[in-house]
Structures are given as C-alpha cells and as structure tokens.
Short mmCIF file of C-alpha atoms in Angstrom, two decimals:
data_model
loop_
_atom_site.label_atom_id
_atom_site.label_comp_id
_atom_site.label_asym_id
_atom_site.label_seq_id
_atom_site.Cartn_x
_atom_site.Cartn_y
_atom_site.Cartn_z
CA MET A 1 -205.27 133.18 41.61
CA ASP A 2 -207.99 135.66 42.12
CA PRO A 3 -207.56 138.58 44.76
CA ALA A 4 -210.14 137.23 47.31
CA ALA A 5 -208.27 133.77 47.12
CA HIS A 6 -204.82 135.26 47.44
CA SER A 7 -206.06 137.22 50.53
CA ALA A 8 -207.43 134.17 52.05
CA VAL A 9 -204.16 132.35 51.66
CA GLN A 10 -202.38 135.33 53.09
CA ASN A 11 -204.59 135.38 56.15
CA GLU A 12 -204.35 131.71 56.58
CA SER A 13 -200.53 131.92 56.57
CA ALA A 14 -200.61 134.73 59.19
CA LEU A 15 -202.53 132.62 61.55
CA TYR A 16 -199.75 130.31 62.17
CA ALA A 17 -197.47 133.16 63.30
CA LEU A 18 -199.05 133.25 66.90
CA PRO A 19 -197.14 135.11 69.45
CA SER A 20 -195.86 134.17 72.87
CA VAL A 21 -196.82 135.86 76.21
CA ALA A 22 -193.68 138.03 75.68
CA HIS A 23 -194.96 139.60 72.50
CA VAL A 24 -198.47 140.59 73.90
CA THR A 25 -198.56 144.26 73.12
CA LEU A 26 -198.49 146.61 76.22
CA THR A 27 -201.70 148.85 75.91
CA PRO A 28 -202.00 152.21 77.64
CA LEU A 29 -204.54 150.65 80.15
CA ALA A 30 -202.31 147.60 81.09
CA ARG A 31 -199.37 150.08 81.39
CA SER A 32 -201.41 152.31 83.74
CA ALA A 33 -202.58 149.31 85.92
CA ALA A 34 -198.96 148.12 86.31
CA LEU A 35 -197.81 151.67 87.01
CA THR A 36 -200.45 152.06 89.63
CA VAL A 37 -199.75 148.79 91.37
CA ALA A 38 -196.03 149.73 91.32
CA ALA A 39 -196.93 153.12 93.03
CA LEU A 40 -199.03 151.50 95.62
CA LEU A 41 -196.09 149.05 96.44
CA LEU A 42 -193.59 151.58 96.72
CA ALA A 43 -195.81 153.70 98.83
CA LEU A 44 -196.62 150.90 101.25
CA GLY A 45 -193.11 149.51 101.30
CA LEU A 46 -191.23 152.77 101.96
CA GLY A 47 -194.16 153.69 104.32
CA ALA A 48 -193.48 150.44 106.36
CA ILE A 49 -189.59 150.87 106.69
CA PRO A 50 -189.63 153.29 109.70
CA PHE A 51 -191.89 150.69 111.57
CA ALA A 52 -190.04 147.69 110.47
CA ARG A 53 -188.29 146.74 113.74
CA ALA A 54 -191.82 146.84 115.60
CA PRO A 55 -192.30 143.41 117.01
CA LEU A 56 -195.53 141.58 116.29
CA PRO A 57 -196.93 138.28 117.71
CA VAL A 58 -195.37 135.09 116.61
CA VAL A 59 -197.61 133.29 114.28
CA GLN A 60 -196.16 129.81 113.87
CA PRO A 61 -198.29 128.79 110.88
CA PHE A 62 -197.30 131.96 108.91
CA LEU A 63 -194.12 130.74 107.72
CA PRO A 64 -195.03 127.27 106.30
CA MET A 65 -198.14 128.81 104.57
CA PHE A 66 -195.78 131.59 103.23
CA GLY A 67 -193.38 129.02 101.98
CA MET A 68 -195.98 126.78 100.41
CA ALA A 69 -197.62 129.70 98.64
CA VAL A 70 -194.24 130.95 97.13
CA PHE A 71 -193.35 127.34 96.22
CA ILE A 72 -196.79 126.70 94.30
CA VAL A 73 -196.67 130.20 92.60
CA GLU A 74 -193.19 129.93 91.55
CA GLY A 75 -193.48 126.43 90.32
CA LEU A 76 -196.71 127.27 88.22
CA THR A 77 -194.91 130.16 86.78
CA ALA A 78 -192.00 128.13 85.87
CA TYR A 79 -194.21 125.34 84.22
CA LEU A 80 -196.32 127.97 82.17
CA LEU A 81 -193.15 129.92 80.94
CA MET A 82 -191.67 126.48 80.09
CA LEU A 83 -194.66 125.64 77.85
CA GLN A 84 -194.30 129.04 76.21
CA PHE A 85 -190.69 128.33 75.51
CA LEU A 86 -191.48 124.88 73.97
CA SER A 87 -194.13 126.43 71.85
CA SER A 88 -192.48 129.43 70.74
CA GLY A 89 -188.54 128.56 70.78
CA GLN A 90 -187.90 131.79 72.41
CA LEU A 91 -184.75 131.17 74.60
CA PHE A 92 -185.04 134.10 76.79
CA ILE A 93 -188.45 132.81 77.98
CA GLY A 94 -186.77 129.37 78.77
CA VAL A 95 -184.13 131.05 80.91
CA LEU A 96 -186.78 133.19 82.70
CA ALA A 97 -188.52 129.87 83.48
CA ALA A 98 -185.50 128.68 84.88
CA ALA A 99 -185.34 131.51 87.22
CA TYR A 100 -188.64 130.57 88.65
CA GLY A 101 -187.66 126.80 88.50
CA PHE A 102 -184.61 127.56 90.63
CA THR A 103 -186.64 129.62 93.18
CA ALA A 104 -189.24 126.98 93.96
CA PRO A 105 -187.00 124.11 95.19
CA VAL A 106 -184.70 126.66 97.08
CA VAL A 107 -187.93 127.99 99.03
CA MET A 108 -189.05 124.55 99.78
CA LEU A 109 -185.49 123.63 101.25
CA GLN A 110 -185.66 126.73 103.20
CA MET A 111 -188.80 125.87 104.87
CA LEU A 112 -187.51 122.35 105.67
CA VAL A 113 -184.39 123.85 107.37
CA PHE A 114 -186.05 126.93 109.04
CA PRO A 115 -185.94 126.81 112.81
CA GLY A 116 -189.32 126.40 114.47
CA VAL A 117 -191.21 125.30 111.29
CA PHE A 118 -191.11 121.52 111.32
CA SER A 119 -188.59 121.16 114.21
CA GLU A 120 -186.85 123.52 116.72
CA THR A 121 -183.57 123.63 114.86
CA GLY A 122 -184.81 122.63 111.35
CA LEU A 123 -184.71 119.56 109.54
CA LEU A 124 -181.99 117.70 107.58
CA GLY A 125 -179.26 118.56 110.05
CA ALA A 126 -179.40 122.23 109.37
CA GLY A 127 -177.32 124.70 111.35
CA PRO A 128 -178.23 128.16 112.41
CA GLN A 129 -176.89 129.87 109.33
CA THR A 130 -178.41 127.42 107.01
CA ALA A 131 -181.99 129.04 106.40
CA VAL A 132 -180.51 132.70 106.20
CA TRP A 133 -177.99 131.51 103.63
CA LEU A 134 -180.72 129.80 101.58
CA TRP A 135 -182.56 133.04 101.66
CA ALA A 136 -179.58 135.02 100.40
CA ILE A 137 -179.00 132.16 97.63
CA TRP A 138 -182.83 132.64 96.74
CA HIS A 139 -182.71 136.49 96.72
CA GLY A 140 -179.43 136.55 94.83
CA GLY A 141 -179.93 133.67 92.39
CA PHE A 142 -183.25 134.75 91.09
CA PRO A 143 -182.47 138.17 89.80
CA THR A 144 -178.95 136.85 88.56
CA ILE A 145 -181.02 134.45 86.25
CA VAL A 146 -183.53 137.14 85.28
CA ALA A 147 -180.58 139.45 84.28
CA LEU A 148 -179.05 136.45 82.39
CA ALA A 149 -182.49 136.09 80.61
CA MET A 150 -182.63 139.69 79.54
CA LEU A 151 -179.21 139.36 77.97
CA THR A 152 -180.31 136.21 76.10
CA MET A 153 -183.17 138.39 74.84
CA ARG A 154 -180.70 140.77 73.29
CA VAL A 155 -178.67 138.13 71.61
CA GLU A 156 -181.61 135.77 70.79
CA PRO A 157 -182.14 137.01 67.21
CA ARG A 158 -178.65 135.67 66.16
CA LEU A 159 -179.42 132.00 67.82
CA ARG A 160 -182.40 131.18 65.83
CA ILE A 161 -183.73 128.79 68.26
CA THR A 162 -186.74 126.99 66.66
CA PRO A 163 -189.56 125.11 68.54
CA ALA A 164 -187.98 121.92 67.36
CA ARG A 165 -184.64 122.80 68.83
CA ALA A 166 -186.25 124.05 72.09
CA LYS A 167 -187.28 120.51 73.27
CA PRO A 168 -183.68 119.17 73.86
CA LEU A 169 -182.70 122.67 75.52
CA ALA A 170 -185.80 122.36 77.77
CA LYS A 171 -184.14 119.36 79.53
CA TRP A 172 -181.32 121.82 80.65
CA VAL A 173 -183.72 124.52 81.57
CA VAL A 174 -185.36 122.08 83.95
CA SER A 175 -182.43 120.23 85.30
CA ALA A 176 -179.91 123.09 85.64
CA PRO A 177 -181.76 125.12 88.13
CA LEU A 178 -182.88 122.20 90.01
CA ALA A 179 -179.30 120.87 90.38
CA ALA A 180 -178.35 124.31 91.30
CA ALA A 181 -180.86 124.47 94.27
CA LEU A 182 -179.92 121.08 95.39
CA LEU A 183 -176.24 121.97 95.30
CA ALA A 184 -177.22 125.10 97.30
CA GLY A 185 -178.95 122.93 99.94
CA TYR A 186 -176.03 120.46 100.09
CA VAL A 187 -173.57 123.27 100.64
CA THR A 188 -175.53 125.34 103.21
CA ILE A 189 -176.68 122.04 105.11
CA VAL A 190 -173.52 120.08 105.23
CA HIS A 191 -170.91 122.96 105.12
CA GLY A 192 -173.10 125.49 106.78
CA ASP A 193 -170.47 125.88 109.56
CA SER A 194 -167.90 127.00 107.13
CA LEU A 195 -169.83 129.68 105.57
CA PRO A 196 -169.61 133.38 106.95
CA PRO A 197 -172.27 133.96 109.66
CA LEU A 198 -175.17 136.18 108.34
CA VAL A 199 -177.38 136.28 111.54
CA ARG A 200 -175.85 136.91 114.83
CA ALA A 201 -178.04 136.40 118.07
CA GLY A 202 -181.09 136.43 115.88
CA SER A 203 -180.48 139.70 114.24
CA TYR A 204 -180.24 140.48 110.27
CA LEU A 205 -178.58 143.94 111.11
CA GLY A 206 -175.27 142.76 109.78
CA LEU A 207 -176.76 141.10 106.64
CA ALA A 208 -176.70 144.30 104.54
CA SER A 209 -173.07 144.99 105.02
CA SER A 210 -171.86 141.37 104.22
CA PRO A 211 -170.72 140.19 100.90
CA ALA A 212 -173.81 137.97 100.39
CA GLY A 213 -176.17 140.97 101.30
CA MET A 214 -174.38 143.35 99.09
CA TYR A 215 -174.63 140.86 96.17
CA VAL A 216 -178.34 140.32 96.71
CA ILE A 217 -178.93 144.10 96.61
CA ALA A 218 -176.62 144.47 93.40
CA ALA A 219 -178.10 141.51 91.51
CA HIS A 220 -181.75 143.11 92.08
CA VAL A 221 -180.53 146.43 90.81
CA ALA A 222 -178.77 144.80 87.78
CA ALA A 223 -181.85 142.82 87.01
CA MET A 224 -184.11 145.66 87.37
CA ALA A 225 -181.90 147.86 85.02
CA ALA A 226 -181.88 144.98 82.47
CA VAL A 227 -185.56 144.54 82.41
CA LEU A 228 -186.01 148.42 81.97
CA VAL A 229 -183.36 148.84 79.36
CA ILE A 230 -183.40 145.68 77.35
CA GLY A 231 -187.00 144.85 77.93
CA ARG A 232 -188.03 148.52 77.68
CA ASN A 233 -191.57 147.61 79.01
CA ARG A 234 -192.53 146.75 75.33
CA SER A 235 -194.87 143.94 76.42
CA VAL A 236 -197.10 143.06 79.47
CA LEU A 237 -194.74 140.26 80.59
CA MET A 238 -191.73 142.71 80.70
CA MET A 239 -193.85 145.38 82.67
CA TRP A 240 -195.09 142.97 85.28
CA LEU A 241 -191.87 141.32 85.42
CA ALA A 242 -190.56 144.66 86.57
CA VAL A 243 -193.37 145.15 89.23
CA GLY A 244 -192.27 141.65 90.52
CA LEU A 245 -188.72 142.86 90.92
CA LEU A 246 -189.79 145.91 92.52
CA ALA A 247 -191.72 143.87 95.04
CA SER A 248 -188.67 141.79 95.65
CA CYS A 249 -186.53 144.87 96.12
CA LEU A 250 -188.90 146.13 98.72
CA ASP A 251 -188.88 142.69 100.37
CA ILE A 252 -185.19 142.68 100.75
CA SER A 253 -185.33 146.35 101.96
CA LEU A 254 -187.77 145.52 104.65
CA THR A 255 -186.10 142.25 105.73
CA LEU A 256 -182.86 144.26 106.12
CA ALA A 257 -184.56 146.97 108.02
CA ALA A 258 -186.48 144.78 110.24
CA GLY A 259 -183.34 143.16 111.54
CA ALA A 260 -185.20 140.35 113.22
CA ARG A 261 -187.86 137.74 112.63
CA TYR A 262 -191.53 137.91 113.35
CA SER A 263 -191.36 141.96 113.13
CA LEU A 264 -193.66 144.07 111.03
CA GLY A 265 -190.87 144.40 108.45
CA TRP A 266 -190.31 140.68 108.43
CA TYR A 267 -193.96 139.81 107.92
CA ALA A 268 -194.39 142.72 105.42
CA SER A 269 -191.42 141.48 103.46
CA ARG A 270 -193.00 137.93 103.26
CA CYS A 271 -196.11 139.30 101.93
CA LEU A 272 -194.43 141.37 99.21
CA ALA A 273 -192.46 138.14 98.17
CA VAL A 274 -195.66 136.34 97.56
CA PHE A 275 -197.12 139.42 95.60
CA GLY A 276 -193.96 139.72 93.47
CA ALA A 277 -194.36 135.92 92.58
CA LEU A 278 -198.15 136.29 91.94
CA ALA A 279 -197.69 139.46 89.76
CA VAL A 280 -195.94 137.49 86.89
CA LEU A 281 -198.13 134.31 87.44
CA ALA A 282 -201.29 136.13 87.35
CA VAL A 283 -200.22 138.08 84.01
CA THR A 284 -198.93 135.03 82.40
CA LEU A 285 -202.29 133.22 82.99
CA TRP A 286 -204.22 136.15 81.77
CA GLU A 287 -202.24 136.50 78.50
CA ILE A 288 -202.13 132.74 78.03
CA THR A 289 -205.85 132.76 78.30
CA LYS A 290 -206.05 135.61 75.56
CA LEU A 291 -203.66 133.74 73.44
CA TYR A 292 -205.87 130.64 73.81
CA ALA A 293 -208.94 132.82 72.76
CA ARG A 294 -206.80 134.00 69.68
CA VAL A 295 -205.84 130.22 68.84
CA SER A 296 -209.53 129.42 69.09
CA ALA A 297 -210.61 132.33 66.78
CA ALA A 298 -207.64 131.37 64.45
CA ASN A 299 -208.97 127.98 64.22
CA ALA A 300 -212.63 128.93 63.59
CA GLN A 301 -211.12 131.13 60.87
CA LEU A 302 -209.04 128.28 59.38
CA ARG A 303 -212.19 125.98 59.28
CA ASP A 304 -213.99 128.75 57.57
CA LEU A 305 -211.30 129.16 55.02
CA ALA A 306 -211.20 125.27 54.47
CA SER A 307 -214.96 125.00 54.00
CA HIS A 308 -215.48 128.23 51.85
CA ASP A 309 -214.68 129.29 48.40
CA GLY A 310 -212.47 132.37 48.38
CA LEU A 311 -214.11 134.15 45.29
CA THR A 312 -217.92 133.70 45.76
CA GLY A 313 -217.89 132.95 49.60
CA LEU A 314 -220.20 129.95 48.98
CA TYR A 315 -219.40 126.66 50.78
CA ASN A 316 -216.86 124.37 48.62
CA ARG A 317 -216.79 120.97 47.36
CA ARG A 318 -215.37 119.60 50.63
CA HIS A 319 -218.16 120.98 52.59
CA LEU A 320 -220.69 119.65 50.02
CA ASN A 321 -219.60 116.02 50.71
CA LEU A 322 -219.57 116.46 54.46
CA LYS A 323 -223.15 118.10 54.36
CA LEU A 324 -224.54 115.52 51.98
CA GLN A 325 -223.64 112.80 54.08
CA GLU A 326 -225.42 114.43 57.03
CA HIS A 327 -228.66 115.35 55.09
CA ILE A 328 -228.88 111.85 53.53
CA ALA A 329 -228.76 110.30 57.11
CA GLN A 330 -231.18 112.79 58.31
CA SER A 331 -233.66 112.16 55.41
CA SER A 332 -233.34 108.29 56.08
CA ARG A 333 -234.27 108.88 59.60
CA ASP A 334 -237.04 111.36 59.18
CA GLY A 335 -238.48 109.67 56.15
CA ARG A 336 -238.06 112.89 53.96
CA SER A 337 -236.92 113.58 50.42
CA LEU A 338 -233.71 115.22 49.44
CA SER A 339 -232.86 117.22 46.10
CA LEU A 340 -229.65 118.06 44.81
CA ILE A 341 -229.22 120.62 42.13
CA LEU A 342 -225.93 120.76 40.12
CA LEU A 343 -225.50 123.94 37.85
CA ASP A 344 -222.94 124.40 35.06
CA ILE A 345 -222.70 127.88 33.30
CA ASP A 346 -223.06 127.48 29.67
CA TYR A 347 -220.12 128.09 27.47
CA PHE A 348 -218.06 129.59 30.44
CA LYS A 349 -214.67 128.96 28.86
CA ARG A 350 -215.63 130.87 25.68
CA PHE A 351 -216.99 133.69 27.99
CA ASN A 352 -213.72 133.70 29.90
CA ASP A 353 -211.52 133.56 26.75
CA ALA A 354 -213.46 136.46 25.15
CA ASN A 355 -213.83 138.75 28.23
CA GLY A 356 -210.62 137.98 30.53
CA HIS A 357 -210.54 136.33 34.08
CA LEU A 358 -211.82 139.44 35.75
CA GLU A 359 -215.03 139.45 33.99
CA GLY A 360 -215.03 135.89 34.46
CA ASP A 361 -214.82 136.22 38.26
CA ARG A 362 -217.49 138.78 38.09
CA CYS A 363 -219.75 136.24 36.18
CA LEU A 364 -219.01 133.51 38.81
CA THR A 365 -219.77 136.00 41.59
CA GLY A 366 -223.18 136.98 39.89
CA VAL A 367 -224.30 133.43 39.58
CA ALA A 368 -223.33 132.57 43.04
CA HIS A 369 -225.56 135.49 44.39
CA ALA A 370 -228.32 134.08 42.47
CA LEU A 371 -227.71 130.58 43.82
CA GLN A 372 -227.50 131.95 47.18
CA ALA A 373 -230.85 133.72 46.81
CA MET A 374 -232.41 130.44 46.13
CA ALA A 375 -231.23 129.00 49.61
CA ARG A 376 -234.32 130.39 51.32
CA ARG A 377 -234.38 127.93 54.22
CA PRO A 378 -231.79 127.75 56.79
CA TYR A 379 -230.71 124.27 56.13
CA ASP A 380 -230.65 124.79 52.28
CA VAL A 381 -226.95 124.89 51.40
CA ALA A 382 -225.42 126.81 48.27
CA GLU A 383 -222.09 125.58 47.27
CA ARG A 384 -219.46 126.11 44.46
CA PHE A 385 -218.84 122.59 43.21
CA GLY A 386 -215.81 123.62 41.30
CA GLY A 387 -214.81 125.96 38.26
CA GLU A 388 -217.93 127.09 36.73
CA GLU A 389 -220.20 124.41 38.43
CA PHE A 390 -222.34 125.13 41.65
CA ALA A 391 -224.65 123.03 43.73
CA LEU A 392 -227.70 123.66 45.95
CA VAL A 393 -228.72 121.12 48.41
CA LEU A 394 -232.58 121.27 49.41
CA PRO A 395 -233.30 118.92 52.41
CA GLY A 396 -236.94 117.84 52.38
CA ALA A 397 -237.55 119.06 48.81
CA SER A 398 -239.56 116.50 46.69
CA GLN A 399 -238.66 115.91 43.02
CA ARG A 400 -241.30 118.64 41.75
CA ALA A 401 -240.05 121.01 44.30
CA GLY A 402 -236.51 120.45 43.18
CA GLN A 403 -237.39 120.93 39.72
CA ARG A 404 -239.26 124.16 40.40
CA VAL A 405 -236.50 125.65 42.30
CA ALA A 406 -233.91 124.65 39.39
CA GLU A 407 -236.28 126.23 36.90
CA GLU A 408 -236.55 129.42 38.96
CA LEU A 409 -232.73 129.40 39.38
CA ARG A 410 -232.19 129.09 35.57
CA ALA A 411 -234.48 132.05 34.82
CA ARG A 412 -232.64 134.24 37.57
CA ILE A 413 -229.44 133.55 35.89
CA GLU A 414 -230.58 134.59 32.59
CA ALA A 415 -232.23 137.54 34.14
CA LEU A 416 -228.88 138.81 35.34
CA ARG A 417 -228.34 139.93 31.60
CA ILE A 418 -224.63 139.13 31.67
CA PRO A 419 -223.80 139.56 27.90
CA ALA A 420 -222.63 136.17 26.45
CA ALA A 421 -219.69 135.78 24.49
CA PRO A 422 -220.24 135.63 20.69
CA SER A 423 -220.00 132.25 19.10
CA GLY A 424 -217.03 131.81 16.84
CA SER A 425 -216.94 130.20 13.25
CA GLY A 426 -217.97 126.59 13.55
CA GLN A 427 -219.24 126.73 17.09
CA PRO A 428 -222.81 126.40 18.35
CA PRO A 429 -224.83 129.67 18.64
CA VAL A 430 -225.41 130.87 22.07
CA SER A 431 -228.11 133.16 23.92
CA SER A 432 -227.56 136.92 24.08
CA TRP A 433 -227.09 136.24 27.86
CA VAL A 434 -225.24 133.93 30.10
CA THR A 435 -227.19 130.98 30.81
CA ALA A 436 -226.91 127.91 32.77
CA SER A 437 -227.78 124.27 32.45
CA LEU A 438 -229.15 122.36 35.47
CA GLY A 439 -229.56 118.77 36.71
CA VAL A 440 -231.62 117.74 39.54
CA ALA A 441 -231.28 114.36 41.45
CA THR A 442 -233.80 113.58 44.13
CA LEU A 443 -233.68 110.99 46.79
CA LEU A 444 -237.12 110.08 47.82
CA SER A 445 -238.17 109.07 51.47
CA GLY A 446 -236.96 105.74 52.41
CA GLY A 447 -234.38 105.73 49.53
CA ARG A 448 -230.76 104.61 50.37
CA GLU A 449 -227.94 106.31 48.46
CA THR A 450 -224.39 107.34 49.28
CA PRO A 451 -223.42 111.08 48.60
CA GLU A 452 -221.36 109.97 45.80
CA GLN A 453 -224.35 108.13 43.95
CA LEU A 454 -226.64 111.20 44.28
CA VAL A 455 -223.99 113.55 42.96
CA HIS A 456 -223.32 111.13 40.02
CA ARG A 457 -227.07 111.05 39.27
CA ALA A 458 -227.29 114.93 39.32
CA ASP A 459 -224.04 115.32 37.25
CA ALA A 460 -225.64 112.70 34.67
CA ALA A 461 -228.84 114.69 34.58
CA LEU A 462 -226.75 118.02 34.00
CA TYR A 463 -224.91 116.47 31.03
CA GLU A 464 -228.35 115.54 29.61
CA ALA A 465 -229.47 119.15 29.91
CA LYS A 466 -226.26 120.24 27.96
CA ALA A 467 -227.03 117.55 25.45
CA ARG A 468 -230.54 119.12 24.79
CA GLY A 469 -229.13 122.31 23.87
CA ARG A 470 -228.37 123.83 27.17
CA ASN A 471 -230.24 126.60 29.30
CA CYS A 472 -232.57 123.91 30.51
CA VAL A 473 -233.40 121.58 33.50
CA VAL A 474 -233.31 117.77 33.59
CA ALA A 475 -234.37 115.78 36.56
CA SER A 476 -233.22 112.40 37.80
CA MET A 477 -234.99 110.44 40.37
CA LYS A 478 -234.28 107.18 42.47
CA TYR A 479 -237.04 105.42 44.56
#
C-alpha cells in the first residue's frame, strides 16, 4: 500500500475512536472559567451565611418553581449522561447518570409532600418530617452515588465494559435509582413518624448535629474529595462536576445556617441547588454539541476518503459511477451532449517492473496532475478509474470537443518527459517517454444510455487506441 493510502486508512480508523464528554480535554480557558465561577459562588455563599437567618417575604410559587426546575434539569442531565454511557460503554458515566436519575424523582416527591405547596400539610398523607427527610435523602444520596461513580472510574479499565454490554446494564442504571427514590418516598411517608425528627417547631437548627445532617455533610466532603483526587480535573466534565458539588455544599451550609424556611439563607440555598444542577447540564450539552460537530466533521472526512483515491487525490471509481448517473440525467433534461474520456498509461506494468513502485507512484501522480489540469470547468470531473487507468467526465462537451480535450491531454502526458522503460527482447518498441492511449465516448443530446453502457463504449475505444499502436485517441459516438 502506498504511503498516502496507508495514512488515509489510519485516519479513517482513528475517526471511529470518538471520545465521550468525560474525555473532552480541559483547556486553560475552560479551567479559568470554572475556577472563576467557583470563586464567585464561594464568595456569594460565604458572604450570605451571616445574614442567612434574615426573614424574607413568603413567596408561595417559589418552591414549586424551584422543584420543577431541579426536576427538569436533573432529569435532562441523567438522560444525556445515559446516552453517553450507551454510546461509550464507560460505566462511571452510567453511575453518574444514576446520581441525577435518583435526584429527579426524590425532588418531585419532596414537592408533593412539602407543606404549603399543594396542600397545607402536603399530599400523599405526608407527616411533618417527611419533606425534610426527603431533603436529607436527596442531599445524602446524590453525593454518595457521585463518590461511587468516581470509584467506578478508578476500577473501570479492568471491567472492560463495551457499548454492546452497556445496553443491558442501562436497565439497572435507570431502574435502581428510581426504585431507591420510590423506597425513600414510601419509608418517609408511611413510616415518617418512626423516623427521628429533623425539624422542631419549624426550625432546622438541630439538623446539623443529627446523624442525617452529619451524613449529608460527610457525603459531600467525600464526593468532593473523590472528584478532585480521582477525577483530578482532567476533563471539562470533572471540573464542572466539582463546581456543582461546591454549589451543593454551599446549599447545605446556607440551609443549616438559615434554620427556617423563607429566610435569606433558605432562598439562597435553593438558588444554589438549581445552579449546581445547571452547571453539569450546561457543560454536558456544550460538550455533546462539540462532539456532534466532531462526528459531522468525521463523517465528512469519511465521505471524502470513500470518494477519493489515496495516492493521486482524484475522485475514485465509486464516485465516477455516481457522477455519471447524475450527468447523464442532467444531459437528458437539458438536451446537452456528454463526453467521457478513458485513459490508460502505455506499458505501465513494464515501467513499474523496471523502475520500482515508488517511481510508478510518481508517474501516476504526474499523469493525475495533467488530467486534473484538463478539468477546467467547475463541473468537469477527473477520476482515477483504477490502476493506471483514469477518466475525465466533460458535461456539455460534443464529440469534437471531447476529442480535442483528449488529444491535448495525450500531448500533455507525453510532454511530462517521464522516461519510459526500455523494451525488452521480443517486446514491442516504446516511445522514449511515458505516453497514454485514450478512448472517448460521447452521448449526444437526446441520447439515452446507462453509465455502464457509456463506460463500455469508452473502454472499447480505448482498446482500439491500444490496437492502433498506443499513444493515440480513438472516439466512439452514440446518437
């Protein structure tokens, strides 16, 4: 295989190894943007803590709007990460999708049972502790699953999960977090009175010192450490996942500092929760868009590789068959003629045997350049027909014009002054220079012919040119 073709095959193989969002390289600009946002969040969150208990007006629509926003954002993030898991087979992305897939239904359940949202005491027979316990399960379960995803990332190279094996696993990635969320809802609603109280007289002040509150804090610390140590901020997803966890940590801090609903800290914590969810969704959408652009570019390159000859850069036989069909149909509609020139380098095998394949490739490339120079109009098409054969499609060219172009092309090739291989004993004499034989087939206006028939006539004319002694042009015409 010649070097150009070998390079094309390598490039084509590389196009199939497309990364997932977890492997998009973190650029200095992306790192700076994430660090800037993290610094702003930290400044705003810590700055709000001293004023967290300041009471603010009760805005009843705020909570259902917050719940719906988090449900939609977390659900979309879970869906997009699940698609990435199915296409890449990276298990840790599937576990990360499960983290968001767990949060979305828990948030929706919390909105249904939250006092004052849909009813004074909450729906589904909820008790006074149900909503806060669902909050603790949400804020404790999410970082726990994220930490599990990071541990999966560490051991994943040994698991060898392929996209084919990801599909059956995806059922568990979807069903397990949903089942866990429904179980959490069942326990907190049906057996809520048996759970330790987390809210007393409407105050959250005791939540931080409760086992549930301490677990929520510890789970976030563990998840943040896992992302920073195992993920090492090597990708855009890992960096923004850390930013999202930071927003969640500030959400918890403000909730605990606020101590009550509808205070400044309570409102601010909900806003941070939405931002933390949006951070990962936004970067996932952004990176998927970039990956889609890469896939489109890869497909365009594959189409280009499929229609071009690797050595000469000309279109190949496959492209010729497609274009001939189009040009014949166009000629029939417009009432124009069409000429096809087939060219064969004279005694090329003898040249290759005498000079080697490298010189043979140079000879083919030189002839290809001469052929390309004759495709003067935008719709003229120069092609490598195969081996030492080439083709030139001339839409709108009459028989006389086709013969004139073929004769000029023959002269151009001889003028390249590529030394021909000497003829051996018993072999016919050859010119001092490499020459070519050409056959021209013309389909006149109103003619009807298939691409195969037109190529057959041009090929027959080419063989007639060889029979006449080579280095000449022979034309064939069909009315």
